[in-house]
Each structure stands twice: as C-alpha cells, then as structure tokens.
CSV table of C-alpha atoms and ligand atoms in Angstrom, one decimal:
chain,number,residue,atom,x,y,z
A,885,MET,CA,0.0,-0.5,0.2
A,886,SER,CA,1.7,3.1,-0.8
A,887,ASN,CA,0.3,5.4,1.3
A,888,ASP,CA,0.4,2.8,4.4
A,889,VAL,CA,3.2,4.9,6.5
A,890,LEU,CA,2.3,7.2,9.2
A,891,VAL,CA,4.4,10.2,9.3
A,892,VAL,CA,4.7,11.5,13.5
A,893,HIS,CA,5.7,14.8,15.0
A,894,GLY,CA,7.0,13.1,18.5
A,895,GLY,CA,6.8,15.5,22.4
A,896,THR,CA,2.8,16.2,21.6
A,897,PRO,CA,0.9,14.4,25.6
A,898,LEU,CA,-2.1,12.9,24.3
A,899,LYS,CA,-5.8,14.7,25.1
A,900,GLY,CA,-8.0,14.3,25.2
A,901,GLU,CA,-11.5,11.6,24.9
A,902,ILE,CA,-11.6,8.5,22.8
A,903,ARG,CA,-14.5,5.5,22.7
A,904,VAL,CA,-14.2,2.0,22.8
A,905,ARG,CA,-16.4,-0.5,21.0
A,906,GLY,CA,-16.9,-4.4,21.9
A,907,ALA,CA,-13.6,-6.2,21.7
A,908,LYS,CA,-12.2,-7.7,18.6
A,909,ASN,CA,-11.7,-10.9,20.8
A,910,LEU,CA,-15.2,-11.3,21.3
A,911,VAL,CA,-16.5,-9.9,18.4
A,912,SER,CA,-14.7,-12.5,15.7
A,913,LYS,CA,-15.8,-15.6,17.9
A,914,ALA,CA,-20.1,-13.9,18.4
A,915,MET,CA,-19.8,-13.5,14.9
A,916,VAL,CA,-18.4,-17.5,14.4
A,917,ALA,CA,-21.5,-18.7,16.9
A,918,ALA,CA,-24.5,-17.2,15.0
A,919,VAL,CA,-23.0,-19.9,12.8
A,920,LEU,CA,-24.6,-22.7,14.8
A,921,GLY,CA,-28.1,-20.5,14.9
A,922,ASP,CA,-30.8,-21.8,13.2
A,923,THR,CA,-32.1,-17.9,13.3
A,924,PRO,CA,-30.9,-14.0,12.7
A,925,SER,CA,-28.7,-13.3,15.5
A,926,THR,CA,-27.0,-9.0,16.1
A,927,LEU,CA,-24.1,-8.3,17.7
A,928,HIS,CA,-24.1,-4.4,18.8
A,929,ASP,CA,-21.8,-2.2,19.2
A,930,VAL,CA,-19.1,-4.0,16.4
A,931,PRO,CA,-15.8,-2.6,16.2
A,932,ALA,CA,-14.6,-0.8,13.0
A,933,ILE,CA,-11.4,-2.8,12.2
A,934,SER,CA,-10.1,-5.0,9.7
A,935,ASP,CA,-10.3,-8.3,11.4
A,936,VAL,CA,-14.3,-7.6,11.7
A,937,ASP,CA,-14.4,-7.7,8.2
A,938,ILE,CA,-12.3,-10.6,6.9
A,939,VAL,CA,-14.8,-12.8,9.5
A,940,ARG,CA,-17.8,-11.5,7.6
A,941,GLY,CA,-16.4,-11.8,4.3
A,942,LEU,CA,-15.7,-15.7,5.6
A,943,LEU,CA,-19.7,-16.0,6.8
A,944,GLU,CA,-21.0,-14.6,3.8
A,945,LEU,CA,-19.0,-16.9,2.0
A,946,HIS,CA,-20.5,-19.7,3.7
A,947,GLY,CA,-24.3,-18.0,2.5
A,948,VAL,CA,-24.0,-16.7,6.5
A,949,ARG,CA,-26.0,-12.7,5.2
A,950,THR,CA,-24.3,-10.3,7.0
A,951,THR,CA,-25.8,-6.7,7.4
A,952,MET,CA,-24.8,-4.2,9.3
A,953,SER,CA,-26.3,-0.6,10.0
A,954,GLY,CA,-25.3,2.8,10.3
A,955,ASP,CA,-25.5,1.7,15.0
A,956,GLN,CA,-22.0,-0.7,13.8
A,957,THR,CA,-24.9,-2.9,14.4
A,958,LEU,CA,-24.3,-6.3,12.7
A,959,ARG,CA,-26.7,-8.4,12.0
A,960,MET,CA,-26.2,-12.4,10.6
A,961,ASP,CA,-28.6,-14.6,8.8
A,962,PRO,CA,-27.1,-18.4,8.8
A,963,THR,CA,-30.8,-19.4,7.5
A,964,ASN,CA,-28.6,-21.5,5.1
A,965,VAL,CA,-25.2,-22.0,5.8
A,966,VAL,CA,-23.3,-23.6,2.9
A,967,ILE,CA,-19.9,-25.3,1.9
A,968,ALA,CA,-17.7,-22.4,0.5
A,969,GLY,CA,-15.3,-23.0,-2.5
A,970,VAL,CA,-12.0,-23.8,-1.4
A,971,ASP,CA,-10.8,-21.0,-4.2
A,972,GLU,CA,-12.9,-18.4,-2.5
A,973,ILE,CA,-12.1,-19.4,1.0
A,974,ASN,CA,-8.2,-19.8,0.5
A,975,VAL,CA,-8.2,-16.0,-0.6
A,976,HIS,CA,-9.0,-15.8,3.4
A,977,ALA,CA,-5.5,-18.0,4.1
A,978,GLY,CA,-2.6,-16.4,6.2
A,979,SER,CA,-5.2,-13.7,6.9
A,980,SER,CA,-6.5,-14.0,10.6
A,981,ARG,CA,-7.0,-17.0,13.0
A,982,ILE,CA,-11.1,-17.2,13.4
A,983,PRO,CA,-11.4,-19.5,10.1
A,984,ILE,CA,-10.0,-22.5,12.7
A,985,LEU,CA,-13.4,-21.6,15.1
A,986,LEU,CA,-15.4,-22.7,12.2
A,987,CYS,CA,-15.0,-26.0,12.7
A,988,GLY,CA,-17.2,-26.9,15.0
A,989,PRO,CA,-20.4,-24.5,13.7
A,990,LEU,CA,-19.9,-26.8,10.4
A,991,LEU,CA,-19.6,-30.0,11.7
A,992,HIS,CA,-22.8,-29.7,12.5
A,993,ARG,CA,-24.2,-27.4,10.8
A,994,LEU,CA,-23.2,-29.2,7.2
A,995,GLY,CA,-20.9,-33.1,8.3
A,996,ARG,CA,-18.2,-31.3,6.5
A,997,ALA,CA,-15.7,-28.1,6.9
A,998,TYR,CA,-12.6,-27.0,4.4
A,999,ILE,CA,-10.3,-24.2,6.7
A,1000,PRO,CA,-7.6,-22.4,5.8
A,1001,ASN,CA,-3.8,-22.5,6.7
A,1002,LEU,CA,-4.1,-19.4,9.7
A,1003,GLY,CA,-2.8,-16.1,10.0
A,1004,GLY,CA,-2.6,-13.6,12.9
A,1005,CYS,CA,0.6,-11.7,14.5
A,1006,ASN,CA,4.0,-13.1,13.9
A,1007,ILE,CA,4.7,-13.5,18.0
A,1008,GLY,CA,5.1,-17.4,18.2
A,1009,GLY,CA,4.9,-20.7,17.2
A,1010,ARG,CA,1.2,-21.1,17.4
A,1011,PRO,CA,0.4,-24.3,17.3
A,1012,ILE,CA,-4.0,-25.7,16.2
A,1013,ASP,CA,-2.2,-28.9,18.7
A,1014,PHE,CA,-4.8,-28.4,20.4
A,1015,HIS,CA,-7.6,-27.0,18.7
A,1016,LEU,CA,-6.8,-30.2,16.6
A,1017,ASN,CA,-6.8,-33.1,19.0
A,1018,ALA,CA,-10.2,-32.3,20.3
A,1019,LEU,CA,-11.6,-32.2,17.5
A,1020,ARG,CA,-10.5,-35.4,16.4
A,1021,GLU,CA,-12.2,-37.0,20.3
A,1022,PHE,CA,-15.6,-34.7,19.8
A,1023,GLY,CA,-15.2,-38.0,17.0
A,1024,ALA,CA,-14.4,-35.3,13.2
A,1025,VAL,CA,-11.8,-37.0,10.6
A,1026,ILE,CA,-9.1,-34.4,9.6
A,1027,ASP,CA,-7.6,-34.2,6.2
A,1028,LYS,CA,-4.1,-32.1,5.8
A,1029,GLN,CA,-3.9,-31.0,2.8
A,1030,PRO,CA,-0.8,-28.6,2.0
A,1031,ASP,CA,-3.1,-25.3,1.5
A,1032,GLY,CA,-4.9,-26.1,4.7
A,1033,MET,CA,-7.9,-28.9,6.3
A,1034,HIS,CA,-10.7,-31.2,4.9
A,1035,LEU,CA,-13.0,-31.3,8.2
A,1036,SER,CA,-15.5,-34.3,8.1
A,1037,ALA,CA,-17.5,-35.9,10.5
A,1038,PRO,CA,-19.3,-38.9,9.6
A,1039,GLN,CA,-22.1,-39.3,12.3
A,1040,ARG,CA,-23.0,-36.9,15.3
A,1041,LEU,CA,-20.3,-34.7,17.6
A,1042,GLN,CA,-19.9,-37.0,20.8
A,1043,GLY,CA,-18.8,-35.0,24.2
A,1044,ILE,CA,-15.8,-35.4,25.3
A,1045,LYS,CA,-13.7,-34.9,28.7
A,1046,TYR,CA,-10.5,-32.8,27.7
A,1047,THR,CA,-7.8,-31.3,30.2
A,1048,LEU,CA,-6.0,-28.5,28.1
A,1049,GLU,CA,-1.8,-29.0,28.0
A,1050,TYR,CA,-2.0,-24.9,28.3
A,1051,PRO,CA,-5.4,-23.0,29.2
A,1052,SER,CA,-5.7,-21.7,25.9
A,1053,VAL,CA,-7.9,-19.1,24.7
A,1054,GLY,CA,-8.7,-20.8,21.0
A,1055,SER,CA,-8.5,-23.5,22.2
A,1056,THR,CA,-11.4,-23.2,25.3
A,1057,GLU,CA,-13.2,-21.6,22.5
A,1058,GLN,CA,-13.0,-24.1,20.1
A,1059,ILE,CA,-14.5,-26.5,22.3
A,1060,LEU,CA,-17.2,-24.6,23.5
A,1061,LEU,CA,-18.7,-23.5,20.3
A,1062,THR,CA,-17.9,-27.7,19.1
A,1063,ALA,CA,-19.5,-28.8,22.6
A,1064,VAL,CA,-22.5,-26.4,22.6
A,1065,LEU,CA,-24.7,-29.2,19.5
A,1066,ALA,CA,-22.7,-32.2,20.5
A,1067,GLU,CA,-24.3,-35.1,21.8
A,1068,GLY,CA,-23.7,-35.5,25.6
A,1069,VAL,CA,-21.3,-33.6,28.2
A,1070,THR,CA,-18.8,-32.2,27.3
A,1071,GLU,CA,-16.6,-32.0,30.4
A,1072,LEU,CA,-13.5,-29.1,29.9
A,1073,ARG,CA,-10.0,-28.9,32.4
A,1074,ASN,CA,-7.7,-25.8,32.5
A,1075,ALA,CA,-9.4,-24.5,30.4
A,1076,ALA,CA,-8.8,-20.7,30.0
A,1077,VAL,CA,-11.5,-18.5,31.6
A,1078,GLU,CA,-10.7,-14.8,30.2
A,1079,PRO,CA,-13.2,-11.8,30.2
A,1080,GLU,CA,-13.9,-12.5,26.1
A,1081,ILE,CA,-14.4,-16.3,26.8
A,1082,ILE,CA,-17.0,-16.1,29.3
A,1083,ASP,CA,-18.4,-13.7,27.3
A,1084,LEU,CA,-19.0,-15.9,24.5
A,1085,ILE,CA,-20.2,-18.3,27.3
A,1086,CYS,CA,-23.0,-16.2,27.9
A,1087,VAL,CA,-23.7,-15.4,24.0
A,1088,LEU,CA,-24.1,-19.4,23.9
A,1089,GLN,CA,-25.8,-19.4,26.7
A,1090,LYS,CA,-28.5,-16.5,24.8
A,1091,MET,CA,-28.9,-18.9,22.3
A,1092,GLY,CA,-29.7,-22.0,24.3
A,1093,ALA,CA,-26.3,-24.0,25.6
A,1094,ILE,CA,-26.8,-25.1,28.9
A,1095,ILE,CA,-22.6,-24.5,29.9
A,1096,LYS,CA,-21.8,-24.2,33.6
A,1097,VAL,CA,-18.2,-21.8,34.7
A,1098,HIS,CA,-16.7,-24.9,37.6
A,1099,THR,CA,-14.2,-23.7,40.2
A,1100,ASP,CA,-10.4,-24.3,39.0
A,1101,ARG,CA,-11.2,-23.6,35.3
A,1102,VAL,CA,-13.4,-25.9,34.4
A,1103,ILE,CA,-16.4,-25.7,32.1
A,1104,GLU,CA,-19.0,-28.4,32.1
A,1105,ILE,CA,-21.3,-28.1,28.3
A,1106,GLU,CA,-24.4,-30.2,28.1
A,1107,GLY,CA,-24.9,-30.5,23.9
A,1108,VAL,CA,-28.1,-29.7,23.1
A,1109,ASP,CA,-30.4,-30.7,20.1
A,1110,ARG,CA,-30.5,-26.7,18.2
A,1111,LEU,CA,-29.9,-23.8,18.4
A,1112,HIS,CA,-31.2,-20.2,17.6
A,1113,GLY,CA,-30.3,-16.0,17.1
A,1114,TYR,CA,-29.3,-14.6,19.6
A,1115,ARG,CA,-29.2,-10.5,20.8
A,1116,HIS,CA,-25.9,-9.6,22.3
A,1117,ARG,CA,-23.8,-6.2,23.0
A,1118,PRO,CA,-20.0,-7.1,23.3
A,1119,VAL,CA,-17.2,-6.1,26.0
A,1120,PRO,CA,-15.2,-3.7,25.4
A,1121,ASP,CA,-12.3,-3.7,24.5
A,1122,ARG,CA,-9.7,-3.7,26.8
A,1123,ILE,CA,-6.7,-4.6,25.2
A,1124,GLU,CA,-7.7,-1.2,23.4
A,1125,THR,CA,-8.5,0.6,26.3
A,1126,GLY,CA,-4.9,-0.7,27.6
A,1127,SER,CA,-3.1,0.4,25.1
A,1128,TRP,CA,-4.5,4.2,25.2
A,1129,ALA,CA,-3.6,4.3,28.4
A,1130,ALA,CA,-0.1,3.2,28.4
A,1131,ALA,CA,0.7,6.0,25.3
A,1132,ALA,CA,-1.5,8.4,27.8
A,1133,LEU,CA,1.2,7.6,30.2
A,1134,ALA,CA,4.3,7.4,27.3
A,1135,THR,CA,3.5,10.8,26.5
A,1136,HIS,CA,3.0,12.3,29.3
A,1137,GLY,CA,-1.0,12.9,28.6
A,1138,GLU,CA,-4.7,12.2,30.4
A,1139,VAL,CA,-6.7,10.3,27.7
A,1140,PHE,CA,-9.9,9.6,28.5
A,1141,VAL,CA,-11.5,5.9,27.5
A,1142,ARG,CA,-15.2,6.1,27.3
A,1143,GLY,CA,-16.5,2.4,26.8
A,1144,ALA,CA,-13.7,0.6,29.4
A,1145,GLN,CA,-14.9,-0.8,32.1
A,1146,GLN,CA,-13.3,-1.5,35.4
A,1147,ALA,CA,-14.0,-5.0,36.1
A,1148,ASP,CA,-11.8,-7.1,33.3
A,1149,MET,CA,-9.3,-4.2,33.5
A,1150,MET,CA,-7.9,-4.7,37.3
A,1151,THR,CA,-5.1,-6.9,36.7
A,1152,PHE,CA,-3.9,-3.8,34.4
A,1153,LEU,CA,-5.2,-0.6,37.0
A,1154,ASN,CA,-2.9,-2.4,39.5
A,1155,VAL,CA,0.4,-1.7,37.2
A,1156,TYR,CA,-0.4,1.3,35.2
A,1157,ARG,CA,-0.8,2.8,39.7
A,1158,SER,CA,2.9,1.0,40.2
A,1159,ILE,CA,4.1,2.6,37.4
A,1160,GLY,CA,3.5,6.0,38.7
A,1161,GLY,CA,-0.3,6.4,36.4
A,1162,ALA,CA,-3.7,7.4,37.7
A,1163,PHE,CA,-6.6,6.6,37.0
A,1164,ASP,CA,-10.7,7.1,37.6
A,1165,ILE,CA,-13.2,5.8,37.4
A,1166,ASP,CA,-16.6,6.8,35.9
A,1167,ASP,CA,-19.0,3.5,36.0
A,1168,GLY,CA,-22.3,5.9,35.6
A,1169,PRO,CA,-24.0,4.9,32.1
A,1170,ASP,CA,-22.1,6.0,29.5
A,1171,GLY,CA,-19.5,6.1,31.4
A,1172,GLY,CA,-15.2,5.1,31.1
A,1173,ILE,CA,-12.2,5.9,33.0
A,1174,ARG,CA,-9.4,8.3,33.0
A,1175,PHE,CA,-5.6,8.1,32.3
A,1176,TRP,CA,-3.2,10.5,32.7
A,1177,HIS,CA,0.7,10.6,34.0
A,1178,PRO,CA,0.4,12.8,36.7
A,1179,GLY,CA,3.4,14.3,37.0
A,1180,GLY,CA,6.3,13.3,38.6
A,1181,GLU,CA,8.6,10.2,38.1
A,1182,LEU,CA,7.3,6.8,37.0
A,1183,SER,CA,8.4,3.9,38.9
A,1184,PRO,CA,10.0,0.7,37.4
A,1185,VAL,CA,8.3,-3.0,38.1
A,1186,ALA,CA,8.7,-6.3,37.7
A,1187,LEU,CA,6.1,-8.2,35.6
A,1188,GLU,CA,4.8,-10.7,34.0
A,1189,THR,CA,2.2,-12.0,31.8
A,1190,ASP,CA,-0.1,-14.5,32.0
A,1191,VAL,CA,-3.5,-16.2,31.2
A,1192,HIS,CA,-6.1,-14.8,33.0
A,1193,PRO,CA,-6.9,-12.9,35.6
A,1194,GLY,CA,-3.2,-12.4,35.2
A,1195,LEU,CA,-2.1,-9.4,33.3
A,1196,MET,CA,-2.6,-10.7,29.4
A,1197,THR,CA,0.5,-10.5,27.1
A,1198,ASP,CA,-1.3,-7.7,24.6
A,1199,TRP,CA,-1.2,-5.4,26.9
A,1200,GLN,CA,2.7,-6.2,27.7
A,1201,GLN,CA,4.0,-4.8,24.5
A,1202,PRO,CA,2.2,-0.8,25.5
A,1203,LEU,CA,3.5,-1.2,28.7
A,1204,VAL,CA,7.2,-1.8,28.0
A,1205,VAL,CA,7.2,1.7,25.7
A,1206,ALA,CA,5.8,3.5,29.3
A,1207,LEU,CA,8.1,1.2,31.0
A,1208,THR,CA,11.5,2.9,28.9
A,1209,GLN,CA,10.3,5.8,31.0
A,1210,ALA,CA,10.4,5.0,35.0
A,1211,HIS,CA,13.4,5.6,36.5
A,1212,GLY,CA,15.5,2.3,37.6
A,1213,LEU,CA,15.8,-1.3,35.9
A,1214,SER,CA,12.1,-2.8,34.9
A,1215,ILE,CA,12.6,-6.8,34.5
A,1216,VAL,CA,9.1,-8.4,32.3
A,1217,HIS,CA,8.9,-11.6,31.7
A,1218,GLU,CA,6.7,-13.4,28.8
A,1219,THR,CA,4.9,-16.7,29.8
A,1220,VAL,CA,2.4,-16.8,27.0
A,1221,TYR,CA,4.0,-16.0,23.4
A,1222,GLU,CA,8.0,-17.7,23.0
A,1223,ARG,CA,8.9,-14.7,21.2
A,1224,ARG,CA,6.9,-11.3,21.5
A,1225,PHE,CA,9.6,-9.1,22.6
A,1226,GLY,CA,10.4,-9.1,18.3
A,1227,TYR,CA,9.3,-5.3,18.4
A,1228,THR,CA,11.6,-4.2,21.4
A,1229,ALA,CA,15.0,-3.9,18.2
A,1230,GLU,CA,13.4,-0.5,17.2
A,1231,LEU,CA,13.0,0.6,20.7
A,1232,ARG,CA,16.9,0.5,21.1
A,1233,GLN,CA,17.2,1.6,17.9
A,1234,MET,CA,15.0,4.7,18.9
A,1235,GLY,CA,17.3,5.3,22.3
A,1236,ALA,CA,15.8,2.5,24.8
A,1237,ASN,CA,18.0,0.9,27.0
A,1238,ILE,CA,16.5,-3.6,26.8
A,1239,GLN,CA,17.7,-6.3,27.2
A,1240,LEU,CA,16.4,-9.3,26.3
A,1241,TYR,CA,17.4,-12.9,28.4
A,1242,ARG,CA,16.2,-16.5,28.5
A,1243,GLU,CA,15.9,-17.4,31.1
A,1244,CYS,CA,12.7,-17.0,33.1
A,1245,LEU,CA,13.4,-13.1,35.4
A,1246,GLY,CA,11.4,-12.0,38.3
A,1247,GLY,CA,8.8,-14.9,38.2
A,1248,THR,CA,8.3,-18.3,38.2
A,1249,PRO,CA,10.0,-20.8,35.0
A,1250,CYS,CA,7.5,-21.4,33.1
A,1251,ARG,CA,7.2,-23.2,29.7
A,1252,TRP,CA,9.6,-20.6,27.2
A,1253,GLY,CA,12.6,-21.0,29.4
A,1254,ARG,CA,13.1,-24.5,29.2
A,1255,ARG,CA,13.1,-24.4,26.0
A,1256,ASN,CA,15.5,-21.9,25.2
A,1257,PHE,CA,13.1,-19.0,23.7
A,1258,LEU,CA,14.1,-14.9,24.6
A,1259,HIS,CA,11.1,-14.4,26.2
A,1260,SER,CA,11.9,-12.4,29.6
A,1261,ALA,CA,13.2,-8.5,29.3
A,1262,VAL,CA,15.7,-5.4,31.8
A,1263,ILE,CA,14.4,-1.8,30.5
A,1264,ALA,CA,16.8,0.9,32.1
A,1265,GLY,CA,15.0,3.8,32.0
A,1266,PRO,CA,14.9,6.5,31.9
A,1267,SER,CA,16.0,6.9,28.1
A,1268,GLN,CA,14.9,10.4,25.5
A,1269,LEU,CA,13.8,8.2,22.4
A,1270,HIS,CA,14.5,9.6,19.4
A,1271,ALA,CA,12.4,9.6,16.1
A,1272,ALA,CA,13.3,6.9,14.1
A,1273,ASP,CA,12.0,5.1,10.4
A,1274,LEU,CA,9.9,1.8,11.9
A,1275,GLN,CA,8.6,-1.5,9.9
A,1276,ILE,CA,5.6,-2.7,12.7
A,1277,PRO,CA,5.9,-6.4,12.9
A,1278,ASP,CA,2.2,-7.3,14.5
A,1279,LEU,CA,-1.2,-5.4,15.6
A,1280,ARG,CA,0.2,-4.8,19.0
A,1281,ALA,CA,3.9,-3.8,18.5
A,1282,GLY,CA,2.9,-2.0,15.6
A,1283,PHE,CA,0.6,0.4,18.2
A,1284,SER,CA,4.0,0.1,20.5
A,1285,HIS,CA,5.8,1.0,18.2
A,1286,LEU,CA,3.4,3.7,17.9
A,1287,ILE,CA,3.8,4.9,21.4
A,1288,ALA,CA,7.2,5.3,20.9
A,1289,ALA,CA,6.2,7.4,18.2
A,1290,LEU,CA,4.7,9.6,20.1
A,1291,SER,CA,6.4,9.9,22.5
A,1292,ALA,CA,9.9,10.7,21.2
A,1293,GLU,CA,11.8,13.5,19.8
A,1294,GLY,CA,11.5,14.2,16.4
A,1295,THR,CA,10.1,13.2,13.1
A,1296,SER,CA,9.1,9.0,13.4
A,1297,ARG,CA,7.9,7.3,9.7
A,1298,VAL,CA,5.8,4.5,10.9
A,1299,PHE,CA,5.3,2.2,7.9
A,1300,GLY,CA,2.6,-0.6,8.3
A,1301,VAL,CA,-0.3,1.0,9.3
A,1302,ASP,CA,-3.2,-0.2,7.5
A,1303,ARG,CA,-1.5,-3.3,7.2
A,1304,TYR,CA,-1.9,-3.7,10.7
A,1305,ILE,CA,-3.0,-1.4,13.4
A,1306,THR,CA,-6.5,-1.0,11.6
A,1307,ARG,CA,-6.7,-5.2,12.6
A,1308,GLY,CA,-8.0,-4.4,16.1
A,1309,TYR,CA,-7.7,-0.3,16.2
A,1310,GLU,CA,-11.0,1.7,15.4
A,1311,ASP,CA,-10.5,5.0,13.4
A,1312,PHE,CA,-7.3,5.0,14.3
A,1313,ASP,CA,-6.0,8.0,12.0
A,1314,ALA,CA,-9.2,10.1,13.8
A,1315,LYS,CA,-8.5,8.9,17.5
A,1316,LEU,CA,-5.0,10.4,17.4
A,1317,ALA,CA,-6.3,13.5,16.0
A,1318,ALA,CA,-8.8,14.0,18.7
A,1319,LEU,CA,-6.2,13.2,21.3
A,1320,GLY,CA,-4.1,16.4,19.6
A,1321,ALA,CA,-1.8,14.2,18.2
A,1322,SER,CA,1.1,15.6,15.3
A,1323,VAL,CA,0.5,13.2,12.8
A,1324,GLU,CA,0.0,13.3,8.4
A,1325,ARG,CA,-0.5,10.8,6.2
A,1326,PRO,CA,2.0,11.6,3.7
B,383,EPU,N1,-1.3,-22.8,21.8
B,383,EPU,C1,-0.7,-24.2,21.7
B,383,EPU,N2,-1.1,-24.6,21.0
B,383,EPU,C2,-2.6,-24.0,20.7
B,383,EPU,C3,-3.0,-23.7,20.7
B,383,EPU,C4,-2.1,-23.2,21.6
B,383,EPU,O1,0.4,-24.5,22.1
B,383,EPU,O2,-3.9,-25.6,20.0
B,383,EPU,C5,-0.4,-22.4,23.1
B,383,EPU,C6,-0.3,-21.1,21.9
B,383,EPU,O3,1.1,-21.4,21.5
B,383,EPU,C7,0.1,-19.3,23.3
B,383,EPU,C8,-0.6,-20.2,23.6
B,383,EPU,O4,-0.4,-21.1,24.0
B,383,EPU,O5,2.2,-20.0,23.1
B,383,EPU,C9,-1.5,-19.1,24.3
B,383,EPU,O6,-2.4,-19.1,22.8
B,383,EPU,P1,-3.9,-19.0,22.7
B,383,EPU,O7,-4.4,-20.2,22.0
B,383,EPU,O8,-4.8,-18.5,24.1
B,383,EPU,O9,-3.7,-18.0,22.1
B,383,EPU,P2,-4.6,-17.9,20.9
B,383,EPU,O10,-6.2,-17.8,21.0
B,383,EPU,O11,-4.4,-18.0,19.7
B,383,EPU,C10,-6.2,-15.2,21.3
B,383,EPU,C11,-5.7,-14.1,20.8
B,383,EPU,C12,-5.1,-13.2,21.3
B,383,EPU,C13,-4.1,-13.0,22.7
B,383,EPU,C14,-3.9,-14.8,23.3
B,383,EPU,C15,-3.5,-14.4,24.4
B,383,EPU,C16,-8.1,-13.6,19.2
B,383,EPU,C17,-7.8,-13.8,17.8
B,383,EPU,N3,-6.0,-13.2,20.0
B,383,EPU,O12,-5.0,-16.0,20.9
B,383,EPU,O13,-4.4,-11.7,20.4
B,383,EPU,O14,-3.0,-12.2,22.3
B,383,EPU,O15,-5.3,-15.1,22.6
B,383,EPU,O16,-4.4,-13.8,25.6
B,383,EPU,O17,-8.7,-14.2,20.1
B,383,EPU,C18,-4.1,-9.7,19.2
B,383,EPU,O18,-5.4,-9.4,19.8
B,383,EPU,O19,-3.3,-9.5,19.3
B,383,EPU,C19,-3.8,-10.6,20.0
B,383,EPU,C20,-3.2,-11.5,20.0
C-alpha cells in the first residue's frame, strides 16, 4: 500500500477522549457462534476493524447473510449455511486465526468443513495441536493438505472429557463452539477463563446452550439439539483500553477512554498505579476510565504476563514503552508467547535500553525458559527516545511503535499502519486527531 505510512511528530502529550467498542477478541468469536443458530443473530457495538471484515467475508462465503447498520450493529442470518469453495476461501488464508473456530459450527451444520491455513501475528509458533486433538476426540475426521484442512463428521459429534495442556484461549473457544451441539456432556479442564470467553459463554447461553463454569478452570457443557440466534452487546475492548492508557502515560498526557470498564481491567490498573500512572473510574451509564500521567517520576516494576486473571500478554508491549520512561530497572517476563519481544529492536534503535534474556527473570519458571527462548526483558530507564523509521511487525507491537514515536523527540515514519494497526484499532487516524497527536499521512 503506497500510503501505508504515518508520519509522527513526537513530543506532544495525548490529551482528550476516545471511545472503545466491543472487544475484537469476543466480536470475531460471537460472529462464528452465529453460524450455530438456526435463526438470525444481532451483535451490537461491533468495531470497524479489518479483522471483523475478514470474519464477515468468511461468513458470507458460507452463505451467512450479513448486514451492518450505521450504528455498527451487525445482523447475521445463518439460515442457508453452505460449504464455501476451497478457492474462494483460500483468499482468506494467512489473514486471521478465526477460520479454525468455524470447524465445530460447520461440522454440526453441514457435516464437513474446509479450513485454510491460518494467519495472525507472528509472536510465536502458534500451533493448533490442542484444537485438532480435541476435534478428533469429538469424532471429527481431519485430512491435512498443504493448503489447509478438510474435516468431516461421519456422525453427530460426541461430548468429550478433555484437559488442555495449557489454558489456551482459542482452544477453549473451539471446544465450547463444538461441545454446545455435540451429543452428551463435555467436561473441559484447564480451560481459559478470559473475560471474552465468559462473554462468549453468555452469547451461547442466549442461544440455548447449557454451560456451567465451575471453579478451578473446569467448564461443563451439556450438548443440546438446536440453538437459535442471539442479540448481544459485547464486553468492551480491554486491549485497546490498555493501549491508550499506556500511550497517555508515555506521552505525559491524559486520555479518557469512554466505554472502558473497571472489572476486566483490574490487573492492568494495579500495574498502571504501581508504575505511577493515575486513573479515575466513571461507572455511570456512558462512563469510562480516565488515564493520565500525574507528573513526577515513574517507578520501575517487575511484571509477568499470564492467562487471565494474570496480566494479559497483549498489554505487555504498550506497557514496555511506558516503562522506558520509568526511573530504574524494570523486568518483564512473557509467559504466554515465546517470541513477543521482537518489537524491542526498534525501541532500542530509538534509544531505549532494553536487554532480552532466555531465563525466566523475576517470576516463576515457565515453558519458554526450559526451551531457551528470549522471553524476558530488562528495561533500564528513563531514556529519551528519538525519532526513527519504524516497520510494524504485528498488531500490538505496531501500536507500541506508535506510542514510542508519539513520545519521541523528532519526526518518525511508521510503516505498516493500515496493514496491521487497523486490524484491531478502530478509527485510528480519527482517534489520534481527537487526542491532539501531531501526525500526517504523506
Ligand atoms: N497453544 C498451543 N497449542 C494450541 C493452541 C495454543 O500450544 O493448539 C499455545 C500458543 O502457542 C500460545 C498459548 O497456547 O503459546 C496461548 O495461545 P492462545 O490459544 O491462548 O491464543 P490465541 O487464541 O491464538 C488469543 C488472542 C490473542 C491473545 C491470546 C492470549 C484472538 C483472535 N487472539 O489468541 O490476541 O494474545 O489469545 O490472550 O482472540 C491480538 O488481539 O493481537 C492477539 C494476538
């Protein structure tokens, strides 16, 4: 894309208000859930981001008629679900991780499915072994081909007892979306319980599913014979909220994130306060959270990313940029993905002092320490960041590059904004303008 670059004149504090809509990582799954129903579904507050467009395209290819109204309400009619042509679907190969979640719904509705090779951010190996093992146990037959996978269900899928090796978000969703219409009871152990997963369970319950969330990451699903459409307003996007909050801190600014909710941000808010950031919660009907830099020095912290209710991995990159401004040594141990520090090379080029380590620093040993990945970082601050040309490597890292450019001295060029950032951040240019950022499209 010729103009896929943003010119950023750094040094201006971000000040103003923006709004977050429904969480990308719930909305895309709720869209897949609509395929399970035999009547139309309505999803409110859908963000205008390219990941939603991709999933919408996938649904359309499978015969689901979709319409988006002016207030970002998406209506999906799955009455005539069909098998999509392999060539048509392959256009979506490599663009998203969502297609794999269509396995269960398509197997239930049509008895077969074709899933192209997956995309998503390059932040680790991102295998799908948990998904495939579980699907096989449900009774699916999987034929892997170089370009994708053909799946079939010779008979109705059967409920399973399954323990996830790691509480993976996608695999938990896969099992939920498959178990709801399988025959009998499914017992899932070591499930992920992220707020977006609980919200997906709410969607499925509205559709007629019977799902019990027990203590200790155990979820029990009683299969039912049919599900109908739903009407749902999603949880707000806590990743986007954390991203703008970190931007407020790194640029010495003040950002009111309308739509943000405290409960799902609790872990982030604790860290924000430990670093020295300030926030104020308005939990009125159209409330949100105000984040700001209260002046004075920021404090270094030791952090460890983890599955919920731990500090989510998607908050790691924006927080690291803010930590380059803290006085002293911060430690960040990434335990969810093995390669989520690639973006720090550009921050170093801008003057940040960040060293990466293979050891599990400052926290409990994790699976990446044993396997020798550079998955811990020590950040020595504060550093005056200076402008640079930045090539965005993935969605969340991209936002971090942008925060770094906004807080740096001088004019940076950030490449790959449309390709990556618009996947997960709505009205990105307009929001930057609303916050008074000095940016231009050449
Ligand atoms: N894993 C396996 N085998 C599997 C599945 C996962 O080993 O079959 C491992 C992964 O390699 C990873 C860990 O389990 O090390 C966690 O992966 P998970 O399945 O939880 O991640 P995901 O479902 O692929 C979602 C979000 C990510 C977010 C993670 C963690 C979506 C579309 N993506 O990914 O969001 O970082 O959960 O919370 O929901 C983003 O929005 O930018 C993003 C990357």
